[in-house]
Coordinates of C-alpha atoms in Angstrom, one line a residue:
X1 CA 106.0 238.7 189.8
X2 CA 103.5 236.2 191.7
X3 CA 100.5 238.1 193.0
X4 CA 99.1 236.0 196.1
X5 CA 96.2 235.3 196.6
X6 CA 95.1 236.9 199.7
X7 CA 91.9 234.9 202.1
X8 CA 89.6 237.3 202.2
X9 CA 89.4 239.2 206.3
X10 CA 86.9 236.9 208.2
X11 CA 83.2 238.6 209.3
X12 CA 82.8 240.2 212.3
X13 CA 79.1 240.5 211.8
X14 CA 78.2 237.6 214.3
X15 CA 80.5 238.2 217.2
X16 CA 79.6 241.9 216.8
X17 CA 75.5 241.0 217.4
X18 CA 76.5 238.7 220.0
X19 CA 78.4 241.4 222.0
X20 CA 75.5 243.8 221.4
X21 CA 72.7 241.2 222.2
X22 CA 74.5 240.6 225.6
X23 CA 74.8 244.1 226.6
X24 CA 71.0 244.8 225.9
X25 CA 70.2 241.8 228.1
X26 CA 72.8 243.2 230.9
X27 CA 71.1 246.7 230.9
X28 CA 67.5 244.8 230.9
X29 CA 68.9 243.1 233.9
X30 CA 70.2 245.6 235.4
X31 CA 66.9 247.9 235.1
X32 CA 65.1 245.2 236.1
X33 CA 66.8 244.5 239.7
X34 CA 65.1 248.3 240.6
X35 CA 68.8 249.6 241.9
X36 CA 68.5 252.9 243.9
X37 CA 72.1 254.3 242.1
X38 CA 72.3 256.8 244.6
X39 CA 73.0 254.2 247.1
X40 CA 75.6 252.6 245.5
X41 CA 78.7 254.7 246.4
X42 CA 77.7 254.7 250.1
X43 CA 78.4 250.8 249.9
X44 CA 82.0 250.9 251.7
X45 CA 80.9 252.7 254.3
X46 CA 78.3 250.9 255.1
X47 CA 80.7 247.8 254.4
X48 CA 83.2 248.8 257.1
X49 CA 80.8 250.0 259.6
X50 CA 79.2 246.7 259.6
X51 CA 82.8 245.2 260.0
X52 CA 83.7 247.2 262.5
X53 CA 80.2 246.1 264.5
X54 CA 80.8 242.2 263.7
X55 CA 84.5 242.0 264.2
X56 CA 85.6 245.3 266.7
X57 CA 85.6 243.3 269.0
X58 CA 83.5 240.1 268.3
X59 CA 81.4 238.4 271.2
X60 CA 83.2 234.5 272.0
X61 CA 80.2 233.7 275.0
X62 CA 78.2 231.9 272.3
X63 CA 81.3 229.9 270.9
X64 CA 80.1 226.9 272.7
X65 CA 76.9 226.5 271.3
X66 CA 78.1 227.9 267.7
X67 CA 80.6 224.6 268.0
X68 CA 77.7 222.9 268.4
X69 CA 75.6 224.1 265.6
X70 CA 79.0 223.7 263.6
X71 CA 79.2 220.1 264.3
X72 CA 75.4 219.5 263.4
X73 CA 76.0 221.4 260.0
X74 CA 79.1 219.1 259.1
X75 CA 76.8 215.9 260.0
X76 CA 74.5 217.4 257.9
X77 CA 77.1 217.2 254.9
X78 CA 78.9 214.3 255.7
X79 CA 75.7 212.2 256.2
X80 CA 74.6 214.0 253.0
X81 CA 77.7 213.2 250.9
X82 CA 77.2 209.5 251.6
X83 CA 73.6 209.1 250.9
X84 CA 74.4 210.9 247.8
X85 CA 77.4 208.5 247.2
X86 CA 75.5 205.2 247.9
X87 CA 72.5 205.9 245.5
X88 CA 74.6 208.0 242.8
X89 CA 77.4 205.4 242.3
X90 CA 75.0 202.3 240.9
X91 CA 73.2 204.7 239.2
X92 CA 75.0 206.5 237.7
X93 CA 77.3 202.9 236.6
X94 CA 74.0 201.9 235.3
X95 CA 73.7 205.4 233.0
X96 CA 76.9 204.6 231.8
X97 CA 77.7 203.9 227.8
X98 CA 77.9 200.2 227.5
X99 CA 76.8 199.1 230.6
X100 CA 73.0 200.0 231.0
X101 CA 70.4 199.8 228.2
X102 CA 69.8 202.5 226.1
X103 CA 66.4 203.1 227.7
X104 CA 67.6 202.5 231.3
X105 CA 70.6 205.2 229.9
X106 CA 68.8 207.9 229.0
X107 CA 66.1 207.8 231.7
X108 CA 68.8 207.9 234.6
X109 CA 70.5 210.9 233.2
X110 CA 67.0 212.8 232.5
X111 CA 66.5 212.0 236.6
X112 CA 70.2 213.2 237.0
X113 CA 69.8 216.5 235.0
X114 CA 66.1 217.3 236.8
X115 CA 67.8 216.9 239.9
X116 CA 70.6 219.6 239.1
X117 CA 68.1 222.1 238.0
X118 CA 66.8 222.1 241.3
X119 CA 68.5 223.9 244.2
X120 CA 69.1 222.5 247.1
X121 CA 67.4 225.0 249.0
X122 CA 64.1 224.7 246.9
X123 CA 64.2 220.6 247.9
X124 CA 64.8 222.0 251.2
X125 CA 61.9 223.5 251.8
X126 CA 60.0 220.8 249.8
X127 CA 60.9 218.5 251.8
X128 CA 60.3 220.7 255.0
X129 CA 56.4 220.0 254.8
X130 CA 57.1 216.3 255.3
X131 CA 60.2 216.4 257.8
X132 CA 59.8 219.2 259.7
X133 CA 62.1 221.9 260.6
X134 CA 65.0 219.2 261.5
X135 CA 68.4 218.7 260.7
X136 CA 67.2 215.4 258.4
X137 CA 65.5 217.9 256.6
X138 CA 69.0 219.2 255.4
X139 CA 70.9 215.9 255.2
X140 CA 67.8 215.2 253.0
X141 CA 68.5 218.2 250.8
X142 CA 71.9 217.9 250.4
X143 CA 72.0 214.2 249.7
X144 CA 69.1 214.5 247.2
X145 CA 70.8 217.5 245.0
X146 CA 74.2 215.9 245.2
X147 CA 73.0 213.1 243.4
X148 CA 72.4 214.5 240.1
X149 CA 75.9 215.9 239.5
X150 CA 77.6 212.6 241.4
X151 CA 75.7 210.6 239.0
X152 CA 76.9 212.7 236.2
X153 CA 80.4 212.4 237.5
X154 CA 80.1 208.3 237.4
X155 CA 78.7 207.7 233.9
X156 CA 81.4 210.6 232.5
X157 CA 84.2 208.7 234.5
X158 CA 83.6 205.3 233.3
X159 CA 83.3 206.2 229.5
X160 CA 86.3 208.4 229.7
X161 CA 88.5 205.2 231.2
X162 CA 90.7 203.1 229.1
X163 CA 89.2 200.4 226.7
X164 CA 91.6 197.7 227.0
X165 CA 90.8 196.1 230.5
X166 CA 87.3 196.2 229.4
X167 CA 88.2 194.3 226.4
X168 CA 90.7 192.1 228.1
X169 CA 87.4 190.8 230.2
X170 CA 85.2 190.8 227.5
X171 CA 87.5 188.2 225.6
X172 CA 88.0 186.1 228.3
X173 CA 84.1 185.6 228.1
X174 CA 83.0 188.5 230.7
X175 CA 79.6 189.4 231.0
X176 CA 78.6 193.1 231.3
X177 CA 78.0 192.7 235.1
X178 CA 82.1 191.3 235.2
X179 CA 83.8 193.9 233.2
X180 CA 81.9 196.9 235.5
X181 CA 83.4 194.6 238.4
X182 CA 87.1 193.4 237.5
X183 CA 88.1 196.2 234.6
X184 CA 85.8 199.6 235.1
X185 CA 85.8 199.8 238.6
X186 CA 89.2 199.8 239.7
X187 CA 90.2 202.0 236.8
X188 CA 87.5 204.8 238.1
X189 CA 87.3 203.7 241.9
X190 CA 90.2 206.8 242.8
X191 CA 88.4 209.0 240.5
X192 CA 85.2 208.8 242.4
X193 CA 86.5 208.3 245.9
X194 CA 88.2 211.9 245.2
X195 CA 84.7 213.1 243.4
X196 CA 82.8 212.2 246.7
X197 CA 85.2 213.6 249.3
X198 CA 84.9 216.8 247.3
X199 CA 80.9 216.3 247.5
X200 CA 81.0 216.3 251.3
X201 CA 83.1 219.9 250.6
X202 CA 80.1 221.4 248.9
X203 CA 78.1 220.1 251.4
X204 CA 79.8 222.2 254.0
X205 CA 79.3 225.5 252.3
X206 CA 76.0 224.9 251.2
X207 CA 74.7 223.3 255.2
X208 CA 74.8 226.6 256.4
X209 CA 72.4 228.4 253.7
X210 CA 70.5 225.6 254.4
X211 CA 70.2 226.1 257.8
X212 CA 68.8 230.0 257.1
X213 CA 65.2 227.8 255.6
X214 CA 65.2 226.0 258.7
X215 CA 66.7 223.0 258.2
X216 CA 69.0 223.6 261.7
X217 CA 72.8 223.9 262.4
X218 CA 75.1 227.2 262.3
X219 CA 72.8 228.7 259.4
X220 CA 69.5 229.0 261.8
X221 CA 71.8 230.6 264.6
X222 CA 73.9 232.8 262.1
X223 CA 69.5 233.7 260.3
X224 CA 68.5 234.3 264.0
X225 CA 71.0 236.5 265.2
X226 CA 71.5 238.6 262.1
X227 CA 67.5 239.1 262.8
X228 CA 67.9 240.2 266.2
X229 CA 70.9 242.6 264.6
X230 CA 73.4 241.5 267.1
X231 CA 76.4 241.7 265.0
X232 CA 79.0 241.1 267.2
X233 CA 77.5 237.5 267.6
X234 CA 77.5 237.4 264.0
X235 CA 81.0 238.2 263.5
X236 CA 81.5 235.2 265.7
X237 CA 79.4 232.7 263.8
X238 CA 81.4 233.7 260.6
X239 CA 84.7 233.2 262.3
X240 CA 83.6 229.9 263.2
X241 CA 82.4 228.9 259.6
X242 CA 85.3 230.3 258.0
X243 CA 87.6 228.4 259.8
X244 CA 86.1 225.3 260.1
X245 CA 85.1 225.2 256.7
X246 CA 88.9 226.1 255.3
X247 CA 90.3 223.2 257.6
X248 CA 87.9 221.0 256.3
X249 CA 89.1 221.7 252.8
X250 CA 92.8 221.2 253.5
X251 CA 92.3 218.2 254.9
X252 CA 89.5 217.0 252.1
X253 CA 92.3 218.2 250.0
X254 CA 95.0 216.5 250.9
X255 CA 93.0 213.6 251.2
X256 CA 92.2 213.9 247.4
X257 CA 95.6 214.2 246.5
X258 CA 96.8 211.2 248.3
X259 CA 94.1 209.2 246.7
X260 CA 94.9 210.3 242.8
X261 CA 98.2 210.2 243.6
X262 CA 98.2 206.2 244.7
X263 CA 95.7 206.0 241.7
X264 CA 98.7 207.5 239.5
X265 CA 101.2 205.6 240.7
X266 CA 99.5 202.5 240.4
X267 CA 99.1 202.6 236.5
X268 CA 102.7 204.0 236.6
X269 CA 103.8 200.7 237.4
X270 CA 101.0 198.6 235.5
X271 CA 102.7 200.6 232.3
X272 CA 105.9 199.4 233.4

C-alpha cells in the first residue's frame, strides 16, 4: 500500500495579522472621527424629513438661473477636459517606454503622480489667490488635476499597444519621432479619444464641488442656498444636476462606444 505524501496545510499566520491589523486601524478610525452613537439610529428620520423638505414639493422659480449655473459648470469641464487633453497627450507620449529618454521618462511621471496626489479642490483654492473667485479658477482646477491621470493613461496606452507596426517603421529606417507618428498613434488614437471624453465625465461631477470653494457654477448656488436652509431650492438644484449630469453620461457613453467600436473594427479587418 502507497502512503501519499500529503503537502503540508498552508499558514494562516499572515492573513490572520493582516485581518487583525486592519480592524485595529478601523476602530482607531472610527474613535477617532468623535461619533455621537446615540445619533446614529435617528439618521433615517432625519434622512426623510430632509427629503420630504427638498423634494415635497420642490421650488422650479429658480430653474432659469440654475440652467444657467448648469451650463457654466459643464464649460467648466469641457474647457477643463481639453486643457487637460492638449498638455497630457505630448506628455504623457514623451513619458512613454521607448520614446522619451530615460531622464525625460521618469521626471514626467514624477510630475504626473504629484499631480494625482493633489485634489482638485486643494488646486482650487490654490489657485483661487491668483484667479479670483471665477469660473477660470475651476476650468483651472479641473484641467490641472486631470492631467496627472490623462498622462498616466497615454504612456500606459502606448506601451500596452502591439509591437509590430512599431517595428515595421523602425525597419524601414523610422526615427523615433516617425514610429510615434505613423505606427503608435493610430493604434492608441481611439483609446485616448475614449480616455478624454470620459475625462470631460469626471469633470462634470467634480465642477459642482468645485463650485462650493468658490470657483462659480451650480456648486456656489447649490453652497448658498443650502446656507440659507432653503431646501426646497435645493431639491431643485439636485434635480437639475442629476439629470443633466446622467444625460451627459449617456451620450459621453455612447460616444465612447462608437469610437472603440470603429477602433475594433478596423483591426478586424487589418487582421483579415
Amino acid at each position: 500500500m502507497t502512503v501519499l505524501d500529503v503537502p503540508p496545510r498552508p499558514s494562516r499566520l499572515w492573513p490572520t495579522v493582516f485581518a487583525v491589523l486592519a480592524g485595529l486601524v478601523i476602530l482607531l478610525a472610527a474613535g477617532g472621527l468623535n461619533i455621537s452613537w446615540s445619533d446614529v439610529p435617528k439618521i433615517p428620520e432625519n434622512v426623510m424629513k430632509y427629503l420630504g423638505l427638498m423634494f415635497g414639493p420642490p421650488n422650479w422659480e429658480k430653474l432659469p438661473r440654475a440652467l444657467m449655473e448648469m451650463w457654466r459648470s459643464v464649460s467648466m469641464a469641457w474647457l477643463g477636459a481639453i486643457l487637460c487633453v492638449v498638455v497630457s497627450i505630448p506628455l504623457g507620449i514623451l513619458a512613454a517606454r521607448g520614446v522619451g529618454p530615460a531622464w525625460l521618462r521618469l521626471s514626467l511621471r514624477g510630475v504626473f503622480a504629484v499631480i494625482r496626489a493633489v485634489p482638485e479642490v486643494i488646486i482650487a483654492l490654490i489657485l483661487l489667490t491668483v484667479t479670483g473667485l471665477t469660473p477660470f479658477t475651476g476650468m483651472l482646477a479641473l484641467g490641472i488635476a486631470g492631467i496627472g491621470t490623462q498622462g498616466k493613461w497615454v504612456y500606459e496606452s502606448i506601451e500596452s499597444a502591439e509591437e509590430g507596426a512599431s517595428e515595421a517603421v523602425l525597419a524601414a529606417g523610422g526615427t523615433t519621432a516617425e514610429v510615434t507618428r505613423w505606427a503608435l498613434w493610430p493604434a492608441v488614437a481611439p483609446a485616448l479619444m475614449s480616455f478624454a471624453l470620459y475625462r470631460f465625465e469626471i469633470n462634470i461631477r467634480t465642477s459642482a464641488i468645485l463650485g462650493m470653494v468658490g470657483a462659480g457654477g451650480i456648486g456656489s448656488m447649490l453652497t448658498n442656498y443650502t446656507q440659507f436652509r432653503e431646501w426646497d431650492t435645493v431639491g431643485m438644484l439636485l434635480i437639475v444636476i442629476v439629470v443633466v449630469t446622467m444625460a451627459i453620461d449617456a451620450v459621453s457613453g455612447a460616444v465612447r462606444r462608437r469610437i472603440m467600436e470603429g477602433a475594433r473594427s478596423g483591426e478586424l479587418a487589418r487582421s483579415a
